[in-house]
PDB file of C-alpha atoms in Angstrom:
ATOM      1  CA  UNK A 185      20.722  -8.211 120.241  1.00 54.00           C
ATOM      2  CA  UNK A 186      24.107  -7.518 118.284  1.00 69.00           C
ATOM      3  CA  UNK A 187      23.363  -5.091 115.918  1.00 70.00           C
ATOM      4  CA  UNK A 188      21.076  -2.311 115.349  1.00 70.00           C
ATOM      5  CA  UNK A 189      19.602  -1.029 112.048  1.00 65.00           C
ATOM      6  CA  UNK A 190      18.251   2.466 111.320  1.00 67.00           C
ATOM      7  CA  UNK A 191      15.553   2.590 108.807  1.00 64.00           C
ATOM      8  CA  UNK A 192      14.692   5.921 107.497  1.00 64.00           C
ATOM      9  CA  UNK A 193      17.362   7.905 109.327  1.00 68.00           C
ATOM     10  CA  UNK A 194      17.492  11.757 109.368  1.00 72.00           C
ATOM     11  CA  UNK A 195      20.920  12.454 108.374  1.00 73.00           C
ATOM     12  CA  UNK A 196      20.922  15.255 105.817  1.00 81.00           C
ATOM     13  CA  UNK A 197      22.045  14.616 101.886  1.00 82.00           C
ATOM     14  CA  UNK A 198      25.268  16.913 103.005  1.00 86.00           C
ATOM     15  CA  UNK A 199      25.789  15.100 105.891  1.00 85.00           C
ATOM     16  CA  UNK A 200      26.124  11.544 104.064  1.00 84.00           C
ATOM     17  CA  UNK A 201      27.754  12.975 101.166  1.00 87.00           C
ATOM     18  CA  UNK A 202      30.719  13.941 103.372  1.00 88.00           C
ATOM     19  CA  UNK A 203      30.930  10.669 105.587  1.00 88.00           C
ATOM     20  CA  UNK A 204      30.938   8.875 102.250  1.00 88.00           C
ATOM     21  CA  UNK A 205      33.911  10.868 101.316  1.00 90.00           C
ATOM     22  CA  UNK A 206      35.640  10.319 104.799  1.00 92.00           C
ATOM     23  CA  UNK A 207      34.415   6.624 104.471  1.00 91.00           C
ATOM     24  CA  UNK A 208      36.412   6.820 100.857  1.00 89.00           C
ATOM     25  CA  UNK A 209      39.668   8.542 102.003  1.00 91.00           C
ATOM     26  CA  UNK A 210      40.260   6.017 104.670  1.00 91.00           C
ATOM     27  CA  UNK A 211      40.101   3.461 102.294  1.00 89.00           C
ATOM     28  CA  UNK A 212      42.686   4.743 100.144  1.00 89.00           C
ATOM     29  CA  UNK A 213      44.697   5.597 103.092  1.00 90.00           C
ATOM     30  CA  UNK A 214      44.475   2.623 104.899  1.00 89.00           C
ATOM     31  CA  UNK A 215      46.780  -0.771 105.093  1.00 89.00           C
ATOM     32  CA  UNK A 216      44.880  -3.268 106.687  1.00 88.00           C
ATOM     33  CA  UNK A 217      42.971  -5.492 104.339  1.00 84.00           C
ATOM     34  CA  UNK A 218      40.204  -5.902 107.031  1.00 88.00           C
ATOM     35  CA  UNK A 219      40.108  -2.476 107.427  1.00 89.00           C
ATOM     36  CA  UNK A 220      39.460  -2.315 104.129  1.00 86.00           C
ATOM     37  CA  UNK A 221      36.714  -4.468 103.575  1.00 83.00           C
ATOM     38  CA  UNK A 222      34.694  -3.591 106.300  1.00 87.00           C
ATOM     39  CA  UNK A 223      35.085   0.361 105.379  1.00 88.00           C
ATOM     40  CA  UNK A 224      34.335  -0.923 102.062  1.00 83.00           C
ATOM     41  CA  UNK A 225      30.632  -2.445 103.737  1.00 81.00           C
ATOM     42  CA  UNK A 226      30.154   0.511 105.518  1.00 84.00           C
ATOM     43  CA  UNK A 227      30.212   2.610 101.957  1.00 83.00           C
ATOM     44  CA  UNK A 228      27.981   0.049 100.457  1.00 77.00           C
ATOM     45  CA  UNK A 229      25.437   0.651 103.090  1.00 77.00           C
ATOM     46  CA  UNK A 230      25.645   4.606 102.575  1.00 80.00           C
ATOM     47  CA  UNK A 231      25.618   5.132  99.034  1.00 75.00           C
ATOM     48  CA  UNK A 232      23.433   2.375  98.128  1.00 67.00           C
ATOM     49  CA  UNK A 233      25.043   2.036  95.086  1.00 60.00           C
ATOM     50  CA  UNK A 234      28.286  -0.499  95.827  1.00 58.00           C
ATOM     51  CA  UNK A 235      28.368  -3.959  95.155  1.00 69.00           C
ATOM     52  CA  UNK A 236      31.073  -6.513  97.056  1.00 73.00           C
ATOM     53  CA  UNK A 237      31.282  -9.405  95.350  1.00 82.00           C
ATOM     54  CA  UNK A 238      33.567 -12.175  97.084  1.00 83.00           C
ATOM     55  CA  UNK A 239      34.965 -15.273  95.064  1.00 84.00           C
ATOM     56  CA  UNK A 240      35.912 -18.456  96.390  1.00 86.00           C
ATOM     57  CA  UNK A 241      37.841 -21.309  95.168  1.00 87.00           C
ATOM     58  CA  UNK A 242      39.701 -24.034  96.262  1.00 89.00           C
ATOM     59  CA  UNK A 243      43.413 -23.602  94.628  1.00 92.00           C
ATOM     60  CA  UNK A 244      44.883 -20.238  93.412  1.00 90.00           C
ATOM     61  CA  UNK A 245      44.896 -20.881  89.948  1.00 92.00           C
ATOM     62  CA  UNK A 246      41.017 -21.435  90.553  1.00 93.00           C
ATOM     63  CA  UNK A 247      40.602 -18.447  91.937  1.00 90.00           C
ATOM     64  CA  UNK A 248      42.393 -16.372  89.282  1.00 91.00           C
ATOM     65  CA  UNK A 249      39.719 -17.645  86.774  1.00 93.00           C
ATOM     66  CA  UNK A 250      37.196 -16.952  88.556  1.00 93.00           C
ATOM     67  CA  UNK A 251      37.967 -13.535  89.243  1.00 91.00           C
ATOM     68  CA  UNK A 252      39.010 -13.045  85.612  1.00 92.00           C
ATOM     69  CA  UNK A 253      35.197 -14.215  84.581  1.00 93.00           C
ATOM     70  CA  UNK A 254      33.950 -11.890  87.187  1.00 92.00           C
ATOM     71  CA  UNK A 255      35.723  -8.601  86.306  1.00 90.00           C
ATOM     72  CA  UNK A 256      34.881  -9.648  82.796  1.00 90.00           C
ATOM     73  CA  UNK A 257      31.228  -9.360  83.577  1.00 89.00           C
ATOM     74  CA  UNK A 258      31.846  -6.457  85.231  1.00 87.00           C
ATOM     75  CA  UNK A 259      32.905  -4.380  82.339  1.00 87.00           C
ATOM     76  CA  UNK A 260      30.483  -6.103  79.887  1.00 88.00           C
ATOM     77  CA  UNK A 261      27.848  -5.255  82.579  1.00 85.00           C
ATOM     78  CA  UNK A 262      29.451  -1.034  82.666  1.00 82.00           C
ATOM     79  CA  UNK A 263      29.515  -1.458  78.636  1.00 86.00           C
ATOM     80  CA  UNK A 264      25.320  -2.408  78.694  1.00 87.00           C
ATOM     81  CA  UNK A 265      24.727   0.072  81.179  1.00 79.00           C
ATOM     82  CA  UNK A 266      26.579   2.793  78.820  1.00 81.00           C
ATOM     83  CA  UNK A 267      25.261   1.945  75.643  1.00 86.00           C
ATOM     84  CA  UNK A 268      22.632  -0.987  75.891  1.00 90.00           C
ATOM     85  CA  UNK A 269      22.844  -4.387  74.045  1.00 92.00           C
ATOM     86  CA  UNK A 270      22.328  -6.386  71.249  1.00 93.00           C
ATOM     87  CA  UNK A 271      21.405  -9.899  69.970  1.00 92.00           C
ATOM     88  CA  UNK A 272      24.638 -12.006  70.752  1.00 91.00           C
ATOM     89  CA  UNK A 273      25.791 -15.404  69.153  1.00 92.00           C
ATOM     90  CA  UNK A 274      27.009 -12.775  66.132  1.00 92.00           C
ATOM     91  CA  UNK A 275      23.683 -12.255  64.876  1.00 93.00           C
ATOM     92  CA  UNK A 276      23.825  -8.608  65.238  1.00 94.00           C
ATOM     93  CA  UNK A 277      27.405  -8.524  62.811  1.00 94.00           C
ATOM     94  CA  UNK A 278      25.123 -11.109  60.302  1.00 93.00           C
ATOM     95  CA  UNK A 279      22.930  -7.973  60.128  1.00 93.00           C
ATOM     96  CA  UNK A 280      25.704  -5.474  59.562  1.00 92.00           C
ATOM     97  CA  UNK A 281      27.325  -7.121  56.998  1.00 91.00           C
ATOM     98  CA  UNK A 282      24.235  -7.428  54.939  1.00 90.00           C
ATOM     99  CA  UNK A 283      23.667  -3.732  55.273  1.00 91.00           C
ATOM    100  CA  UNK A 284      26.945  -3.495  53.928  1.00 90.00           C
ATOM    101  CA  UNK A 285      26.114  -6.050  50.735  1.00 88.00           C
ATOM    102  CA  UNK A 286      23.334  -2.967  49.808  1.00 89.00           C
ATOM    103  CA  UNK A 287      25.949  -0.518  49.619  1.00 90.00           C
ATOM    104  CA  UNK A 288      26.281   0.650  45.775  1.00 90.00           C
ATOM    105  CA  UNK A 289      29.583   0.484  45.102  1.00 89.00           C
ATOM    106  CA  UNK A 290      32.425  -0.625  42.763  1.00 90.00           C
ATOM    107  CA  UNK A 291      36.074  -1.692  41.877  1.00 91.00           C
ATOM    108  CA  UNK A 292      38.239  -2.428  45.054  1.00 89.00           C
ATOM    109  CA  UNK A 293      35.564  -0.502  46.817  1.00 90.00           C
ATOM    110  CA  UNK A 294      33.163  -3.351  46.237  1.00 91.00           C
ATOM    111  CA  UNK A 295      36.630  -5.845  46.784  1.00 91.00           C
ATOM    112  CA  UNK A 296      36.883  -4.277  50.311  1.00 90.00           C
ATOM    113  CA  UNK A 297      33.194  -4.569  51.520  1.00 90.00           C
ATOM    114  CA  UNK A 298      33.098  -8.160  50.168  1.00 91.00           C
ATOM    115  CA  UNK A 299      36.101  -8.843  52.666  1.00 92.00           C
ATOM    116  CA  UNK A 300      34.540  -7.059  55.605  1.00 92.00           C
ATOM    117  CA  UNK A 301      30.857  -8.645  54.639  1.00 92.00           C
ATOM    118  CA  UNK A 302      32.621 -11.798  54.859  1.00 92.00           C
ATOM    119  CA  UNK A 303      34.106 -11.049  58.118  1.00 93.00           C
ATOM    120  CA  UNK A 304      31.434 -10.110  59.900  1.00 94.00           C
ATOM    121  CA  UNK A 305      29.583 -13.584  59.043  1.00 93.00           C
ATOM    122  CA  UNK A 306      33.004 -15.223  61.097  1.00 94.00           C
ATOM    123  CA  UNK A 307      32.011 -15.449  64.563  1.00 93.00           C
ATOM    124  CA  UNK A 308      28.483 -17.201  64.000  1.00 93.00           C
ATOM    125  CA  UNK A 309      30.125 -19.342  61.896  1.00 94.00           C
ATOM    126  CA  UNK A 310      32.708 -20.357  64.792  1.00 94.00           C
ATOM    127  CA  UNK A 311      30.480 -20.173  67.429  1.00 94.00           C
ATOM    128  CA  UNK A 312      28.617 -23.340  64.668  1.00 93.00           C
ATOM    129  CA  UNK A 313      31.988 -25.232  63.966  1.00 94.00           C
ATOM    130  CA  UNK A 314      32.871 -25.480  67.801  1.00 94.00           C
ATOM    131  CA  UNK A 315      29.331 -26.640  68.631  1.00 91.00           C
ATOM    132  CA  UNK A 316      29.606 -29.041  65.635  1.00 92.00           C
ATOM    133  CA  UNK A 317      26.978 -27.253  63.345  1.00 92.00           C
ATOM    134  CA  UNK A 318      27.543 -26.360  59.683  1.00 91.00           C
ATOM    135  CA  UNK A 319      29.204 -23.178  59.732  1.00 90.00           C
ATOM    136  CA  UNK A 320      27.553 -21.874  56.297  1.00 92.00           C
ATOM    137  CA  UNK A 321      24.055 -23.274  56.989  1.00 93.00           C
ATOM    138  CA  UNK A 322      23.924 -21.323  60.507  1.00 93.00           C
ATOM    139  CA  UNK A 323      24.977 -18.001  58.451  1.00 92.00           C
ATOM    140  CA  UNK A 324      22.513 -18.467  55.975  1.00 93.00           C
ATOM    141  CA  UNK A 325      19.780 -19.280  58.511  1.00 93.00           C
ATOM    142  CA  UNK A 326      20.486 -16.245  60.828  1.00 92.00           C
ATOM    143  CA  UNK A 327      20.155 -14.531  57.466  1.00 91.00           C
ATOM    144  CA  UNK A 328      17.080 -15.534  56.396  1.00 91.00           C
ATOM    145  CA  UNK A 329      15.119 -15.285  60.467  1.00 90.00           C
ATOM    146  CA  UNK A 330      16.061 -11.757  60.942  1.00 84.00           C
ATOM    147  CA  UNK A 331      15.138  -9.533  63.658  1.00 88.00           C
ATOM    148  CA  UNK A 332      16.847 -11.032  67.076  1.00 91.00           C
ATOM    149  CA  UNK A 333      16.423 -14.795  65.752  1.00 93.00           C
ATOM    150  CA  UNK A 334      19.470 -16.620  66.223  1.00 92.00           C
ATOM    151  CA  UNK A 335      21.423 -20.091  66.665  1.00 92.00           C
ATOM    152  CA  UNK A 336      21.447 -20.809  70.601  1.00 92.00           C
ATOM    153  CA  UNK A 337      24.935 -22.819  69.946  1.00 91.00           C
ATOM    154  CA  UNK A 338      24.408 -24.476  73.823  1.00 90.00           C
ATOM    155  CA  UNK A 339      21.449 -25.922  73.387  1.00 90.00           C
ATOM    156  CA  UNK A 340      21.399 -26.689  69.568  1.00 89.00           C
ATOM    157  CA  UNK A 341      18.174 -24.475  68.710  1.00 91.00           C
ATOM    158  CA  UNK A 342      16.786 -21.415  67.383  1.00 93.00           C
ATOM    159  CA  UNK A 343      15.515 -18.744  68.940  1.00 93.00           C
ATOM    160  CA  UNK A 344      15.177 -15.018  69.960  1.00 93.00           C
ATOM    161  CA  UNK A 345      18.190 -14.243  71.639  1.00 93.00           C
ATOM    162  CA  UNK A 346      16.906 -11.350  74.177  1.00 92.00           C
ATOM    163  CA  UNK A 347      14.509 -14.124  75.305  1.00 92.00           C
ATOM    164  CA  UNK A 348      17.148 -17.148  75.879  1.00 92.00           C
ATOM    165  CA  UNK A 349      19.360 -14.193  77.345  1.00 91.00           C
ATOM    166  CA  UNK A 350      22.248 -14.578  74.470  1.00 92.00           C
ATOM    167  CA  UNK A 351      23.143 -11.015  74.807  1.00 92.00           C
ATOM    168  CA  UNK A 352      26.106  -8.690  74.495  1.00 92.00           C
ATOM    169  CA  UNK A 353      26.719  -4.819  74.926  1.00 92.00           C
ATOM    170  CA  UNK A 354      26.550  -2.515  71.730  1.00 92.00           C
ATOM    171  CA  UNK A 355      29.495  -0.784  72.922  1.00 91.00           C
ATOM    172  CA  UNK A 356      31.402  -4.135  72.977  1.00 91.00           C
ATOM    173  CA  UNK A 357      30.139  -5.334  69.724  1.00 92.00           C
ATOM    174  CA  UNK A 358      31.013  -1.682  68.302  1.00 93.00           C
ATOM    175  CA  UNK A 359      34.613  -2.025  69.620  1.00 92.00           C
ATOM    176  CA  UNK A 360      35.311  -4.706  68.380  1.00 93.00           C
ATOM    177  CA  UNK A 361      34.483  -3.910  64.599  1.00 93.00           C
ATOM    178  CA  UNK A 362      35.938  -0.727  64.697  1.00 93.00           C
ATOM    179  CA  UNK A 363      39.802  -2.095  66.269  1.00 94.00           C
ATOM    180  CA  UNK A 364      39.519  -4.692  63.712  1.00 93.00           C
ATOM    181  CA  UNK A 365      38.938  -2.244  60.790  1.00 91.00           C
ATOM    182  CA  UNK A 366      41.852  -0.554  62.300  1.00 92.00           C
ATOM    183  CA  UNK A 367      44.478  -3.059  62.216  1.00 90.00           C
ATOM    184  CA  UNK A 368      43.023  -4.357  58.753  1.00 89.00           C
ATOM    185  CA  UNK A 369      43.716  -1.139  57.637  1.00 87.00           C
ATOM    186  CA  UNK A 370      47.388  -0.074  59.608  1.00 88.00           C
ATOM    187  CA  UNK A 371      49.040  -3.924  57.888  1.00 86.00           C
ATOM    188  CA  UNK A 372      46.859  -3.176  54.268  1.00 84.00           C
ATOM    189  CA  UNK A 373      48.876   0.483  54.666  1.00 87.00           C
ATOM    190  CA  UNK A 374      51.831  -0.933  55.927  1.00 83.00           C
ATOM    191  CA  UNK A 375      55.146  -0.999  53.957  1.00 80.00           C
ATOM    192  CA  UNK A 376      56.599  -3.823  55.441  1.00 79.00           C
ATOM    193  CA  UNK A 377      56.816  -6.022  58.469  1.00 76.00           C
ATOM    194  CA  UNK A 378      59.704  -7.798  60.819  1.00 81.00           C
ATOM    195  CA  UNK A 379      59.579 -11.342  62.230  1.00 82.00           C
ATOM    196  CA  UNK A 380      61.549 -13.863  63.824  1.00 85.00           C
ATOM    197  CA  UNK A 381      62.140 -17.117  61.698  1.00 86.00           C
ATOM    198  CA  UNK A 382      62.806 -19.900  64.118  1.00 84.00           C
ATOM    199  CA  UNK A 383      66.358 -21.361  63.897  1.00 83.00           C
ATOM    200  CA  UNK A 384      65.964 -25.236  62.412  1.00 82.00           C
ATOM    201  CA  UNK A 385      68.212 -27.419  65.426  1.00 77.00           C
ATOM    202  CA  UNK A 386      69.391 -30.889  64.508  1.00 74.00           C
ATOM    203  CA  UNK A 387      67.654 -33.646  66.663  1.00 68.00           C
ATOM    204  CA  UNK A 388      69.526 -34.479  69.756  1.00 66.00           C
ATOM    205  CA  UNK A 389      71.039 -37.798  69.790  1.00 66.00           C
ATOM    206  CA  UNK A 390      70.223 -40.282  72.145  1.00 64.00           C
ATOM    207  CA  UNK A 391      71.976 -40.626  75.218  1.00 65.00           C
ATOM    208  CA  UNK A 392      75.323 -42.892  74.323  1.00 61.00           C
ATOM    209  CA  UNK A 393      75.374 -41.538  70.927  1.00 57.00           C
ATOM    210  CA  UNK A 394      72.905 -44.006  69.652  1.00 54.00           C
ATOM    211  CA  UNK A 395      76.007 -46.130  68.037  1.00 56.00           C
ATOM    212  CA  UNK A 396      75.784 -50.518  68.123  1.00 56.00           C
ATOM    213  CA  UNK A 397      72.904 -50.491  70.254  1.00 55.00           C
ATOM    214  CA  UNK A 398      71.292 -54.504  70.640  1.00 57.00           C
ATOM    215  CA  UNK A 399      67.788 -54.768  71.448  1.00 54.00           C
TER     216      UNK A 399
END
């Protein structure tokens, strides 16, 4: 007796369009983080296209994770949407870098798509050593399946990975390979570098100078 829901309304396209913007504005403009959220419901329920998703924990530094993992999704889930996905678990880079061992080359050429063949076999063969599997034997394995067959490192088989919902968007995967190549190639081009070499400190003596001590 509380509330009361309108199904099939006749409020024109226009007409929404510009309380969505109002609905919008106030948000921005507003101060009051109830305000907020319930303007923010209000949108969700006129566009039809807003999600509010509310974490809970029970200590702050809890929380913080959790809403770390969730805006991570977030963006992996806008990254799918943009580009689709591929095979996770590094099967998809297993792939790459053997279309990169049928490349015809030569000289440092060939030196240089040795290193990034090799690199691309990395992550499956971390995603092995952490779960306590032979890093080379996985590698070779994913290999030799092909297609979206790959090492499900959780549960400790094989498997297609679209099917045991090992996943991860193209556009990540992409990313990734091209900002490495980058900063491979900005410290292979690179003249020279700065550090900072730690300063070696004497031990500290024990309190009372550690002089004709009897135990």
């Amino acid at each position: 007796k509380d509330d009361t829901t309108f199904v099939e309304g006749h409020g024109t396209e226009k007409a929404i369009q510009d309380r969505i913007s109002q609905i919008k504005s106030r948000i921005d403009d507003t101060t009051s983080d109830f305000d907020r959220e319930k303007l923010q419901e209000r949108l969700a329920k006129l566009s039809g296209g807003v999600a509010i998703i509310k974490v809970g924990a029970a200590t702050e530094i809890e929380l913080k994770e959790k809403k770390s993992r969730v805006e991570d999704a977030l963006s992996a889930t806008r990254a799918a949407v943009e580009e689709g996905i591929v095979p996770g678990g590094g099967v998809v880079l297993v792939h790459a870098g053997e279309a990169v061992s049928k490349l015809k080359l030569k000289g440092d050429e060939l030196t240089g798509a040795n290193i990034v063949r090799r690199s691309l076999d990395e992550p499956i063969r971390v995603i092995a050593q952490n779960a306590g599997q032979p890093g080379d034997v996985i590698v070779d394995g994913a290999k030799k399946a092909g297609g979206n067959i790959g090492f499900d490192a959780e549960a400790g088989v094989w498997g297609d990975m679209f099917e045991r919902g090992i996943v991860d968007p193209a556009k990540v995967t992409r990313a990734a390979v091209e900002n490495a190549a980058s900063v491979a190639g900005m410290v292979l081009t690179t003249e020279s570098a700065m550090t900072d070499v730690p300063e070696k400190h004497p031990a500290a003596m024990p309190p009372g100078g550690g002089e004709h001590m009897d135990f």
